Amino acid sequence: MNPASPIADDVYFEHFFRLLEKNTGIALDMSKEYLVSSRLVSLAKKYGHSNYVELLKYLFLNPLNSIHQECFQAMTTNETMFFRDGYPFEALKTSILPRIIDQNKISKEIYIWCAASSTGQEPYSLVMMLKENFPVLNNWNIHIKATDLSLAAIEKSRSGIYNQSEIQRGLTESQINRYFMKLPNGHFKLTDDIKKYVKFDCMNLVDDWPILPKFDLILLRNVMIYFNQNTKLNILKKMHHQLSGKGSVLMLGSSESILYEETFQVVQLDRVSYYLKK
Ligand SMILES: C[S@@+](CC[C@H](N)C(=O)[O-])C[C@H]1O[C@@H](n2cnc3c(N)ncnc32)[C@H](O)[C@@H]1O
């Protein structure tokens, strides 16, 4: 307990964890104190607090405002890379997309949603994969929506600018040469020919959702690991509703699963599971 404060610091932590979970779904406890300190230290400085516990105290004493939101966003883990895990993109190429293309051959339209897309590598990988393997889609309407809670991640995605180590994670030399322009500062900018396919927006999966189209394919990868069971179930039900119809597909991260299987058919392909709407 801080001697200058009549309230134990734990109260500020617990209050922050409650607010964080209610507003983002991210469930943390005192075992993650180091994470809070490392993520909030620069925001504490930015807002004139002598340390991050003082910032937590401010959050405790004040009604929800933009500083709370900034702190929530600072607690997100944005780890991602181009063609992350490899196998899911193989499954998309060899099995999932050929079926969706066949199902939609009359409308010549495909709707895809990358929910929790972080800094954009996932949806951009998808566009590269489509361009490299499905020339038949050249005269189709491809709608790719990508959303994330973090405004900073969405802004970076929209810029399409990555540093050297980011582009070297997951891309081949030939993809780097084909899809990026080197900038004078040594960073790399994606060509408009890839960028133009993806529309990025901020969206919080635990809030009420805006009106969205129905999707043929939803990627919801490596985000539900941060949520509790109830939050996962609610989001999965809403994802099911958001899929276009029988045969549309939900893909989760490699360590995530669907929890209930009455409304989805699980397909196991090599090292990947994906979920078909029944
Ligand atoms: C580890 S990244 C996963 C990125 C990408 N899907 C991948 O697999 O490489 C998790 C992302 O989930 C986002 N996130 C966390 N909670 C969220 C929420 N409630 N709504 C929307 N996005 C959220 C974070 O901002 C972060 O960018």
XYZ file of N, CA and C in Angstrom, residues 128 132 172-180 191:
36
model
N -2.841 -10.810 -51.129
C -1.721 -11.328 -51.930
C -2.035 -12.748 -52.381
N -2.399 -14.064 -56.220
C -1.421 -15.013 -56.753
C -2.056 -16.324 -57.222
N 8.106 -13.558 -48.953
C 9.293 -13.949 -49.724
C 9.913 -12.694 -50.350
N 11.148 -12.821 -50.773
C 11.848 -11.710 -51.445
C 11.027 -11.240 -52.647
N 10.474 -12.214 -53.378
C 9.741 -11.828 -54.590
C 8.438 -11.092 -54.217
N 7.798 -11.478 -53.134
C 6.590 -10.734 -52.705
C 6.963 -9.315 -52.261
N 8.095 -9.194 -51.566
C 8.527 -7.860 -51.122
C 8.766 -6.967 -52.344
N 9.455 -7.519 -53.346
C 9.747 -6.722 -54.549
C 8.480 -6.359 -55.320
N 7.540 -7.307 -55.335
C 6.339 -7.097 -56.141
C 5.353 -6.127 -55.483
N 5.228 -6.213 -54.173
C 4.119 -5.502 -53.521
C 4.518 -4.257 -52.728
N 5.830 -3.982 -52.578
C 6.245 -2.850 -51.740
C 7.153 -1.889 -52.487
N 1.862 -1.361 -52.242
C 1.306 -0.705 -53.437
C -0.221 -0.595 -53.297
